[in-house]
XYZ file of C-alpha atoms in Angstrom:
667
model
C 91.678 59.493 93.621
C 94.841 60.191 91.646
C 94.444 57.933 88.626
C 94.769 59.354 85.144
C 91.591 59.789 83.154
C 92.142 57.964 79.896
C 92.100 60.369 76.973
C 89.981 59.448 73.989
C 91.950 57.667 71.292
C 91.995 59.927 68.285
C 92.824 59.165 64.699
C 95.384 61.165 62.764
C 93.239 63.252 60.434
C 93.371 66.650 58.818
C 92.596 69.959 60.475
C 89.545 70.931 58.463
C 88.201 74.459 58.298
C 85.294 74.207 55.897
C 83.100 77.089 54.795
C 79.727 75.736 53.728
C 78.239 78.370 51.443
C 75.844 77.948 48.540
C 77.485 78.909 45.253
C 81.091 78.985 46.461
C 84.009 76.777 45.504
C 84.280 73.367 47.059
C 86.537 72.851 50.053
C 90.238 72.360 49.364
C 92.902 70.772 51.536
C 95.924 72.850 52.513
C 98.955 71.531 54.377
C 101.180 73.480 56.759
C 104.861 72.676 57.221
C 105.868 71.740 60.740
C 108.585 73.550 62.673
C 110.242 71.019 64.934
C 113.369 73.059 65.725
C 112.514 76.631 66.707
C 112.314 77.543 70.376
C 108.987 79.382 70.640
C 108.441 81.813 73.498
C 104.854 80.825 74.168
C 103.084 82.044 77.326
C 102.786 80.167 80.641
C 105.461 77.567 79.896
C 109.221 76.970 79.706
C 112.125 78.092 81.854
C 111.572 80.769 84.473
C 114.021 83.259 85.979
C 113.970 84.285 89.630
C 113.403 87.854 90.836
C 112.377 89.657 94.009
C 108.972 91.072 93.158
C 108.971 93.111 96.406
C 111.700 95.659 95.709
C 111.333 97.907 98.775
C 113.931 97.138 101.500
C 111.589 98.684 104.067
C 109.239 95.704 103.689
C 111.585 93.004 102.334
C 114.894 92.273 104.064
C 115.981 90.120 101.122
C 116.597 93.075 98.818
C 119.146 94.822 101.006
C 122.743 94.458 99.877
C 123.885 95.356 103.414
C 122.209 92.292 104.942
C 122.291 89.697 102.146
C 125.814 88.493 101.237
C 126.347 88.422 97.495
C 123.038 90.159 96.810
C 122.480 90.698 93.077
C 120.662 93.960 92.229
C 119.452 92.326 89.004
C 116.814 90.570 91.129
C 115.091 93.946 91.537
C 114.915 94.742 87.812
C 111.256 95.348 87.164
C 111.763 95.358 83.412
C 112.851 91.707 83.783
C 115.443 92.245 81.066
C 117.282 88.998 81.823
C 114.149 86.886 81.435
C 113.132 88.646 78.229
C 116.644 88.371 76.808
C 116.573 84.631 77.566
C 113.325 84.328 75.639
C 111.388 83.299 78.740
C 107.772 84.220 79.434
C 107.785 83.308 83.143
C 109.439 84.788 86.220
C 109.423 83.437 89.774
C 109.510 85.257 93.079
C 109.220 84.542 96.768
C 106.935 86.709 98.848
C 109.119 87.007 101.955
C 107.061 87.357 105.135
C 109.853 86.888 107.718
C 109.348 90.400 109.097
C 105.669 89.687 109.766
C 105.782 86.244 111.390
C 104.870 87.976 114.653
C 102.310 90.400 113.212
C 98.662 89.559 112.596
C 98.204 92.132 109.826
C 100.508 92.610 106.867
C 101.379 96.284 106.258
C 99.697 98.090 103.395
C 103.126 99.112 102.090
C 103.957 95.441 101.451
C 100.650 94.787 99.687
C 100.991 97.941 97.584
C 104.516 96.959 96.582
C 103.293 93.505 95.608
C 100.587 95.110 93.468
C 103.063 97.406 91.721
C 105.382 94.468 91.110
C 102.595 92.480 89.477
C 101.753 95.525 87.355
C 105.395 95.548 86.218
C 105.091 91.884 85.223
C 102.089 92.830 83.105
C 103.914 95.775 81.526
C 106.768 93.435 80.554
C 104.379 90.990 78.887
C 105.232 88.156 81.290
C 103.555 86.032 83.978
C 104.758 85.134 87.456
C 104.989 82.086 89.704
C 104.769 83.222 93.322
C 105.526 81.525 96.659
C 104.962 83.065 100.119
C 107.437 82.003 102.833
C 108.162 82.982 106.437
C 111.806 81.903 106.426
C 114.642 81.041 104.087
C 116.821 78.288 105.515
C 115.534 77.601 109.029
C 112.572 76.602 111.196
C 109.301 78.412 110.543
C 106.718 78.600 113.322
C 103.747 80.906 112.781
C 100.312 80.383 114.418
C 97.615 79.056 112.116
C 95.247 81.982 112.683
C 97.961 84.444 111.650
C 98.789 82.466 108.523
C 95.123 82.378 107.531
C 94.837 86.139 107.979
C 97.926 86.759 105.854
C 96.591 84.417 103.144
C 93.398 86.455 102.978
C 95.303 89.730 102.602
C 97.644 88.376 99.937
C 94.744 86.713 98.137
C 93.008 90.061 97.620
C 96.063 91.441 95.779
C 96.488 88.291 93.706
C 92.822 88.353 92.761
C 93.168 91.921 91.487
C 96.154 90.857 89.363
C 95.134 87.288 88.561
C 95.702 87.850 84.846
C 99.498 87.766 85.290
C 99.739 85.048 87.963
C 100.682 81.879 86.084
C 100.247 79.803 89.238
C 100.893 79.835 92.965
C 103.181 77.575 94.938
C 101.332 76.926 98.217
C 104.160 78.071 100.494
C 103.715 79.621 103.980
C 104.848 76.469 105.854
C 108.443 75.557 106.635
C 111.819 76.562 105.197
C 111.493 78.245 101.787
C 107.733 77.676 102.096
C 108.378 74.047 101.092
C 106.327 72.355 103.831
C 109.268 70.907 105.746
C 111.294 72.119 108.732
C 108.448 73.976 110.393
C 105.164 73.835 112.260
C 102.302 71.843 110.712
C 104.644 70.022 108.316
C 104.784 66.596 110.014
C 103.112 64.170 107.575
C 102.461 61.618 110.362
C 100.508 64.073 112.524
C 96.773 63.909 111.804
C 96.055 67.054 113.834
C 98.535 68.964 111.683
C 96.797 67.592 108.602
C 93.676 69.465 109.691
C 95.688 72.697 109.772
C 97.252 71.977 106.396
C 93.808 71.426 104.924
C 92.518 74.710 106.338
C 95.517 76.546 104.893
C 95.077 75.062 101.409
C 91.327 75.705 101.587
C 91.924 79.360 102.487
C 94.364 79.805 99.585
C 91.867 78.261 97.166
C 88.962 80.305 98.525
C 90.770 83.654 98.416
C 92.132 83.348 94.867
C 90.189 82.902 91.622
C 89.718 79.543 89.948
C 91.947 80.727 87.089
C 95.050 80.364 89.296
C 96.414 76.804 89.711
C 98.037 75.818 93.019
C 101.236 73.744 93.087
C 102.190 71.780 96.210
C 105.638 70.522 97.133
C 105.176 66.876 98.213
C 103.104 64.049 96.701
C 102.085 62.826 100.162
C 100.503 66.206 100.953
C 98.895 66.360 97.506
C 97.225 63.027 98.278
C 95.929 64.466 101.564
C 94.183 67.253 99.697
C 92.846 65.100 96.881
C 91.353 62.702 99.427
C 89.877 65.501 101.569
C 86.056 65.319 101.558
C 85.663 69.054 102.232
C 87.331 70.254 99.031
C 85.198 70.469 95.904
C 86.267 68.681 92.750
C 86.896 72.045 91.093
C 89.271 72.972 93.922
C 91.073 69.640 93.670
C 91.458 70.113 89.931
C 93.504 73.259 90.605
C 96.140 71.354 92.604
C 99.440 70.443 90.938
C 103.033 69.662 91.882
C 106.266 71.635 92.256
C 109.339 69.437 92.643
C 112.165 71.515 94.098
C 114.830 68.818 94.046
C 114.160 67.421 90.595
C 116.661 64.657 89.656
C 118.731 65.122 92.837
C 118.626 61.341 93.343
C 116.118 58.572 92.712
C 113.891 59.949 95.507
C 114.503 63.578 94.504
C 115.987 64.195 97.956
C 112.924 63.478 100.065
C 110.284 64.407 97.516
C 108.980 60.858 97.137
C 110.079 59.079 100.337
C 107.749 60.812 102.835
C 104.998 58.666 104.334
C 102.168 59.715 106.618
C 99.248 59.018 108.931
C 97.436 57.730 105.806
C 99.796 54.749 105.533
C 103.052 53.582 104.024
C 103.496 53.970 100.278
C 106.498 52.879 98.231
C 108.494 55.476 96.346
C 107.371 53.995 93.033
C 103.732 54.328 94.096
C 104.116 58.016 94.894
C 105.947 58.630 91.640
C 103.107 56.959 89.794
C 100.631 59.266 91.567
C 102.409 62.217 89.987
C 102.785 60.546 86.580
C 99.027 59.905 86.540
C 97.909 63.248 87.967
C 95.231 64.886 85.803
C 92.068 66.860 86.414
C 88.686 65.171 86.595
C 88.111 66.309 83.001
C 91.365 64.842 81.670
C 93.477 68.016 81.564
C 97.096 68.239 82.718
C 97.659 69.949 86.059
C 100.584 72.266 86.683
C 103.970 70.622 87.250
C 107.060 72.743 87.746
C 109.783 73.575 90.249
C 113.564 73.554 90.184
C 116.596 71.369 90.745
C 118.732 71.596 93.874
C 122.487 71.447 94.351
C 122.665 67.726 93.616
C 122.550 65.841 90.313
C 122.587 62.196 91.320
C 119.771 61.189 88.944
C 120.574 63.721 86.217
C 122.640 61.650 83.792
C 125.141 63.363 81.489
C 123.413 61.931 78.407
C 120.200 63.840 79.200
C 118.023 60.725 79.150
C 116.447 60.916 82.603
C 115.456 64.554 82.362
C 113.508 63.901 79.165
C 111.887 60.748 80.540
C 110.825 62.317 83.824
C 109.609 65.577 82.311
C 107.531 63.632 79.800
C 106.011 61.367 82.456
C 105.307 64.249 84.824
C 103.946 66.550 82.079
C 106.396 69.268 83.116
C 105.370 72.811 82.203
C 108.098 75.010 83.748
C 111.366 74.932 85.727
C 113.924 77.344 87.181
C 116.697 78.302 84.748
C 118.805 79.994 87.434
C 119.189 77.128 89.927
C 120.996 74.865 90.235
C 123.902 75.280 87.856
C 125.151 71.744 88.523
C 122.077 70.559 86.622
C 121.415 73.298 84.076
C 125.076 73.238 83.000
C 124.828 69.493 82.503
C 121.829 70.009 80.216
C 123.700 72.654 78.253
C 126.633 70.271 77.782
C 124.538 67.253 76.743
C 124.444 67.019 72.942
C 121.404 64.987 71.957
C 121.159 63.176 68.654
C 118.188 63.697 66.373
C 115.360 61.389 67.367
C 111.972 61.105 65.706
C 110.788 64.658 65.070
C 113.331 66.132 67.495
C 116.434 67.628 65.854
C 119.986 67.291 67.119
C 120.346 69.834 69.935
C 121.479 70.215 73.526
C 119.277 68.878 76.293
C 118.795 72.462 77.487
C 117.378 73.483 74.108
C 115.143 70.430 73.979
C 113.718 71.319 77.386
C 113.235 74.892 76.276
C 111.290 73.685 73.219
C 109.213 70.928 74.789
C 108.321 71.926 78.330
C 104.606 72.546 78.476
C 102.673 72.585 75.219
C 103.962 72.798 71.636
C 100.905 72.888 69.395
C 101.228 72.192 65.679
C 98.786 72.586 62.785
C 98.844 69.644 60.352
C 96.555 70.609 57.473
C 93.266 72.363 56.818
C 90.373 71.974 54.462
C 88.077 74.926 53.807
C 86.346 76.717 50.983
C 87.692 79.947 49.580
C 84.718 82.131 50.528
C 81.678 82.714 52.704
C 78.796 85.197 52.637
C 78.151 87.752 55.385
C 75.663 86.118 57.733
C 76.657 82.657 56.502
C 78.036 79.754 58.513
C 81.641 78.689 58.731
C 82.057 75.110 59.920
C 85.275 73.323 60.680
C 86.813 70.320 62.342
C 90.466 69.923 63.196
C 93.432 67.727 63.927
C 96.274 69.250 65.915
C 99.517 67.771 67.164
C 101.028 68.602 70.549
C 104.762 67.843 70.439
C 105.368 69.154 73.971
C 105.280 67.373 77.320
C 101.997 68.844 78.604
C 98.809 70.439 77.443
C 97.999 74.075 78.166
C 97.166 74.134 81.879
C 95.029 77.264 81.926
C 91.837 77.854 80.016
C 91.949 80.158 77.020
C 89.436 80.947 74.264
C 89.694 80.061 70.576
C 88.643 82.396 67.762
C 88.518 82.300 64.000
C 89.763 85.647 62.719
C 88.949 87.554 59.548
C 91.493 90.356 59.088
C 92.085 92.510 56.006
C 94.640 94.796 57.629
C 92.137 97.551 58.390
C 89.217 95.564 59.739
C 89.342 92.573 62.029
C 86.491 90.285 63.073
C 87.059 87.778 65.876
C 84.587 84.875 65.727
C 84.439 82.910 68.977
C 84.568 79.116 68.821
C 83.226 78.208 72.277
C 83.224 74.465 71.669
C 87.035 74.256 71.757
C 89.126 74.101 74.933
C 92.915 73.994 74.338
C 93.415 72.272 77.713
C 92.161 69.108 76.023
C 95.133 69.162 73.672
C 97.492 67.075 75.787
C 100.611 65.509 74.192
C 99.804 63.571 71.048
C 97.365 64.036 68.173
C 93.840 65.355 68.635
C 90.886 65.353 66.279
C 88.547 68.202 67.091
C 84.815 67.752 66.663
C 83.092 69.824 63.984
C 82.477 73.425 65.056
C 80.171 75.953 63.411
C 80.375 79.741 63.708
C 78.222 82.386 62.057
C 79.951 85.167 60.148
C 78.350 88.482 61.191
C 76.048 89.946 58.588
C 77.823 93.306 58.806
C 81.226 91.953 57.738
C 82.335 94.083 54.816
C 82.785 92.039 51.622
C 86.413 91.701 50.654
C 89.493 89.516 50.876
C 90.748 88.634 54.359
C 93.288 86.562 56.120
C 91.625 83.612 57.838
C 93.362 82.646 61.061
C 93.125 80.782 64.378
C 93.660 82.926 67.468
C 94.293 81.551 70.969
C 94.581 84.643 73.193
C 94.781 84.886 76.963
C 91.623 84.181 78.943
C 91.906 87.632 80.570
C 90.168 90.131 78.310
C 92.650 92.837 79.265
C 95.504 90.796 77.768
C 93.790 89.496 74.638
C 94.973 92.257 72.355
C 98.629 91.644 73.312
C 100.165 89.192 70.874
C 102.794 87.969 73.349
C 100.074 86.388 75.460
C 98.677 84.392 72.501
C 99.715 80.863 71.518
C 101.874 80.482 68.435
C 101.719 77.178 66.579
C 104.904 75.240 65.760
C 104.608 75.783 62.011
C 106.617 77.783 59.505
C 105.031 80.713 57.731
C 101.776 80.821 59.710
C 102.483 83.171 62.627
C 101.235 86.755 62.274
C 103.144 88.575 65.011
C 101.195 91.831 64.938
C 97.834 90.091 65.046
C 98.899 87.384 67.490
C 97.250 84.670 65.400
C 98.081 81.667 63.207
C 97.190 82.200 59.533
C 95.187 79.479 57.811
C 94.822 81.326 54.496
C 96.171 84.636 53.243
C 93.282 85.099 50.810
C 89.797 84.250 52.031
C 86.791 85.933 50.406
C 83.755 87.278 52.195
C 80.831 88.433 50.089
C 79.930 89.236 46.508
C 83.152 90.730 45.146
C 84.843 87.403 44.352
C 86.944 86.859 42.329
C 87.986 90.509 42.107
C 88.258 91.402 45.816
C 91.435 93.251 46.795
C 94.080 91.229 48.621
C 94.693 91.898 52.302
C 97.679 94.102 52.970
C 98.906 96.427 55.706
C 96.703 99.096 54.140
C 93.942 97.550 52.000
C 91.138 99.232 50.147
C 87.693 97.893 51.000
C 85.379 96.192 48.528
C 82.617 98.374 47.134
C 80.055 98.387 49.928
C 78.890 100.605 52.754
C 82.352 101.071 54.201
C 82.908 100.901 57.955
C 85.778 102.602 59.695
C 88.652 102.722 59.388
C 88.882 103.798 55.758
C 92.494 104.036 54.606
C 93.488 107.091 52.675
C 96.781 108.079 51.094
C 99.247 110.618 52.435
C 99.190 113.630 52.446
C 96.029 114.029 54.495
C 92.822 115.322 52.943
C 91.309 118.648 53.835
C 90.219 118.321 57.482
C 86.529 118.022 58.177
C 84.713 118.277 61.503
C 86.262 119.689 64.680
C 90.055 119.450 64.576
C 91.760 118.845 67.911
C 95.254 119.004 66.418
C 96.657 118.734 62.891
C 100.286 119.265 64.022
C 100.983 121.768 61.247
C 103.176 123.938 63.474
C 100.541 126.519 64.375
C 100.261 126.485 67.343
C 103.729 125.081 67.935
C 104.143 121.666 69.540
C 104.082 121.212 72.492
C 101.995 124.083 73.833
C 98.442 124.406 72.562
C 96.260 122.315 70.288
C 93.983 123.685 67.558
C 91.244 124.276 70.141
C 93.578 126.662 71.952
C 93.970 124.305 74.911
C 96.978 122.656 76.542
C 98.716 119.712 74.904
C 101.996 117.918 75.599
C 103.790 114.615 76.141
C 106.613 113.038 78.105
C 108.855 109.957 78.309
C 109.220 109.534 74.540
C 112.687 108.977 73.078
C 112.852 112.187 70.985
C 112.221 115.874 71.536
C 113.253 115.823 75.175
C 110.456 113.343 75.878
C 107.729 115.209 73.964
C 108.220 113.616 70.559
C 108.908 115.674 67.447
C 106.766 117.240 64.711
C 108.058 116.750 61.159
C 106.247 117.322 57.857
C 103.050 118.253 59.642
C 102.803 115.094 61.772
C 103.702 114.166 65.354
C 106.293 111.372 65.668
C 106.215 109.508 68.969
C 109.103 107.050 69.335
C 108.754 104.924 72.482
C 110.161 101.955 74.335
C 107.557 100.862 76.901
C 107.248 104.441 78.149
C 105.354 107.460 76.901
C 102.360 109.672 77.691
C 100.434 112.043 75.409
C 97.725 114.442 76.512
C 95.545 117.025 74.765
C 92.758 118.932 76.506
C 89.377 118.880 74.757
C 87.026 120.594 77.195
C 84.187 121.260 74.731
C 80.778 119.641 74.313
C 80.944 116.952 71.620
C 77.301 115.855 71.603
C 76.966 117.011 67.993
C 79.836 114.706 66.993
C 79.654 110.943 66.629
C 83.231 109.816 65.902
C 86.757 110.397 67.107
C 89.027 110.157 64.061
C 92.765 109.564 64.392
C 94.883 109.607 61.255
C 97.860 107.446 62.202
C 100.541 105.105 60.922
C 103.194 102.935 62.583
C 106.811 102.198 61.818
C 106.206 98.425 61.817
C 102.441 97.965 61.869
C 100.549 96.371 64.722
C 101.228 99.198 67.189
C 97.562 99.213 68.246
C 98.531 96.835 71.087
C 101.234 99.155 72.428
C 99.147 101.972 73.923
C 95.886 102.836 75.573
C 93.617 105.743 74.702
C 91.469 107.654 77.151
C 88.643 110.101 76.483
C 85.414 111.006 78.247
C 85.731 108.469 81.046
C 86.670 105.544 78.776
C 90.245 104.222 78.858
C 91.326 100.982 77.217
C 93.926 99.480 74.942
C 93.615 101.107 71.508
C 93.170 97.672 69.925
C 90.185 97.000 72.186
C 88.072 99.871 70.892
C 85.195 98.871 68.650
C 84.752 100.197 65.127
C 81.556 100.545 63.146
C 80.723 97.043 61.987
C 82.288 95.312 64.996
C 85.954 95.313 63.974
C 88.865 96.738 65.953
C 91.563 99.308 65.140
C 94.704 98.169 63.358
C 97.695 100.483 62.947
C 99.454 99.866 59.635
C 102.573 101.281 57.999
C 100.433 103.554 55.825
C 98.311 106.439 57.065
C 94.827 105.267 58.020
C 91.871 107.239 59.325
C 90.733 105.179 62.302
C 87.172 106.189 63.191
C 85.985 105.340 66.682
C 82.236 105.678 67.333
C 82.212 107.506 70.665
C 78.868 106.410 72.084
C 79.477 102.740 71.284
C 82.788 102.915 73.138
C 81.360 104.510 76.275
C 82.910 107.949 75.682
C 81.046 110.760 77.470
C 80.619 113.408 74.777
C 79.087 115.931 77.192
C 82.267 116.094 79.241
C 85.172 114.660 77.234
C 87.870 116.335 79.395
C 91.299 115.280 78.060
C 92.358 112.878 75.319
C 95.305 110.773 76.523
C 97.514 107.975 75.220
C 99.719 105.827 77.443
C 102.499 103.691 75.976
C 103.151 101.309 78.887
C 102.408 97.928 77.342
C 105.798 96.415 76.643
C 106.188 97.592 73.069
C 108.823 99.642 71.312
C 108.208 101.388 67.977
C 107.161 104.744 66.491
C 103.680 105.996 65.711
C 103.098 109.054 63.567
C 99.870 111.013 64.135
C 98.862 113.268 61.271
C 95.618 114.547 62.728
C 93.072 114.085 65.517
C 89.540 115.333 64.903
C 85.882 114.816 65.798
C 83.176 114.230 63.194
C-alpha cells in the first residue's frame, strides 16, 4: 500500500515553447542561466516560524503572560514580521483546545478569532500549518464524540479559509496533539484504531481536498492507508510530520512503534516513509520539527541532507530546537555538484520542497491573434520534493498595459518531482481579440485559489537569473514576442507602452498632464472642492490609515498621493444613476509599478482585487510608473450602474508603495 510509484524516466531535453504560425520566423532555441545559489522565498515550502494564531487570552490560555512562564509577545504578532524578515512563507500554530476538553461545543469567540487570524495570514502573504491539541505536556483524555464535534466546527472555519492553509497536522489526540500520551493512542489496541480512523475520516470529510493532512507516526499512517473505508483520494492527502527529526536513529520513538497489525523493523517503517507517494506519483507532504536532542544530527550536516532528500521534506520548524538548527548554521558545507559552498542551514533553506529551474526554450518570435501556440518543455527540480499542492500553469502575454493569461490545463506542477522532466507538447489558442503588438512571453504558476492568483508572492519563481518578473509574478521566456501584423515594427513592451495601430482596448496610456476630462468626473483632485471633504459630484469623500496627510493622503499638483504599508482605505460617494455610462476610468500611476495587486476596488456591489478586474479585450489592469487611463467596463465586471453607491479602495493585501490618482470618471 505504501510503495513508491515509479516515475517515468525522462530524457534531458530542451524546454520548447514553439509558436506554429504560417509566415512567421522559424523557432529558435534560447537558453536560461541557472541560479543554484539564491535562497528563493517560494510559497508552501521551506522553514516555518511558530506563532499563536489565537491571540485572545479569553479563549486561549497560552497567550497570557501571567500564566505562561517566559511567554514571548512576538507569538501574537499578526503581521508575522519575524517570519517575513527571515524570508519564510510559512508559519505554524497550535489551536489550543485545553479549555474546551469538557465542553461539547466550541465557543463562537474562538472560531471567530481563528478566522481573523487566518485572514491576517492572508494579509501578510503567507500560509499556515495548523495543529489542534487538547494539552501541551500531559495526558489528554477527551471523549470521541466531543472530538468529532470539535473537528466539524473547526473544519467549517478552515474550509472558509482553505486558501491560506498550507496543510493540517492531524492533532487532537495526546500531548501536543502528537498521538501519544493520551486516549485512543495505543497502537496495539484494535478498538482504539477504529476511533482513530473515525477521527481522521472526520477531518478529511470536513476540510476540502486542497488541504493535505500530515500524521505523526508511520505506524498510524499505515493504518489509514490500509483502511478499506477511506477513498484513494483521501489517502492521497495523507503525509508525515516528524517532530523528533534526527533525535536518534529511531527519531525518539517515531519509527519504533509497532501495533495490532504486526511487528515491523525500524528500517521497514523508514522505507515506508521514503517510498510514500500519491497514487498518481506525486510527493505527499513531509514536515515537522526537531526536538531537544541531536543524536543523529551529525556536525558535518550529512545526515540532514540524506534524510530530507529521502523523505522529500517540504518544511520544518526554524524556531525549535536550537540544538539542531544551530548545528546546521555552524556546518560549513563544501561545494558539491550544482550546490555551492554554504552552511547546512542555507542549503536546507534553498532545497526543502521544490526548486524548479528552466533549462532552455525554443519558440518562434510571433503568433497571430486567434492562432495556436504549441510548446513542450524540460524543467529541472533541484529541490528535495515536488510541489505538493495543485496549481495551474499559464502562458502570459504582457505588454505592460495589457495582460492575457492563457491556461495550459495539460500541465500539473505536482508531477515535477526532484530530477529532470520532459513535458509533453501542449497547445493553447491565442485569443482573437489580443491587440497586435510586442509582448513579454512568460510562464506563470499562480496559486490554485483564484483569490490569491493576482498576488505575486503566491506564485512560483524559477531558479534562474534574469527571468523573474516580480510585479507580474511570472517567469519571462522572452522580452520581445510579437502578436499580429505589426512585425517587425511593433513597439517594445515597457512599463507604459503604446499599442500597435489597431482597435485599442483599455487601458490606453496617455502622457501627463491629464487631458481635458470627458464624461462624468467623480474627482479630479484639483483642489476644488478641497481634499478630503467633497468630490466633484458634491458628495462625501475621504480616506484613512495612509502614511501621509494624517491618514488621508495628500493632494499635490492636482493628484491624490496615497502612500501605504498594508493599510489604507479610500471612499468616494457616487449616488447617481450611471446607466448611461459604460466605463469607470481611473487615471493612475504607481511609485514602483505592479501596485494593481496591492488593493481592492469596490463599486455597485462588486468588490475584488484591482488586478482581477477585466478590461475590454480580456486583459487585466496593470499599474505602471507612468500615468495610465485604466478603463473598466462596468457591466462586464458586475457593477450595478443603477445603484453604484460608493467607490472604495482597500489597501490590505501585504503591499507597501504609493499610488497617485489623477482623476476618476465615468464614460
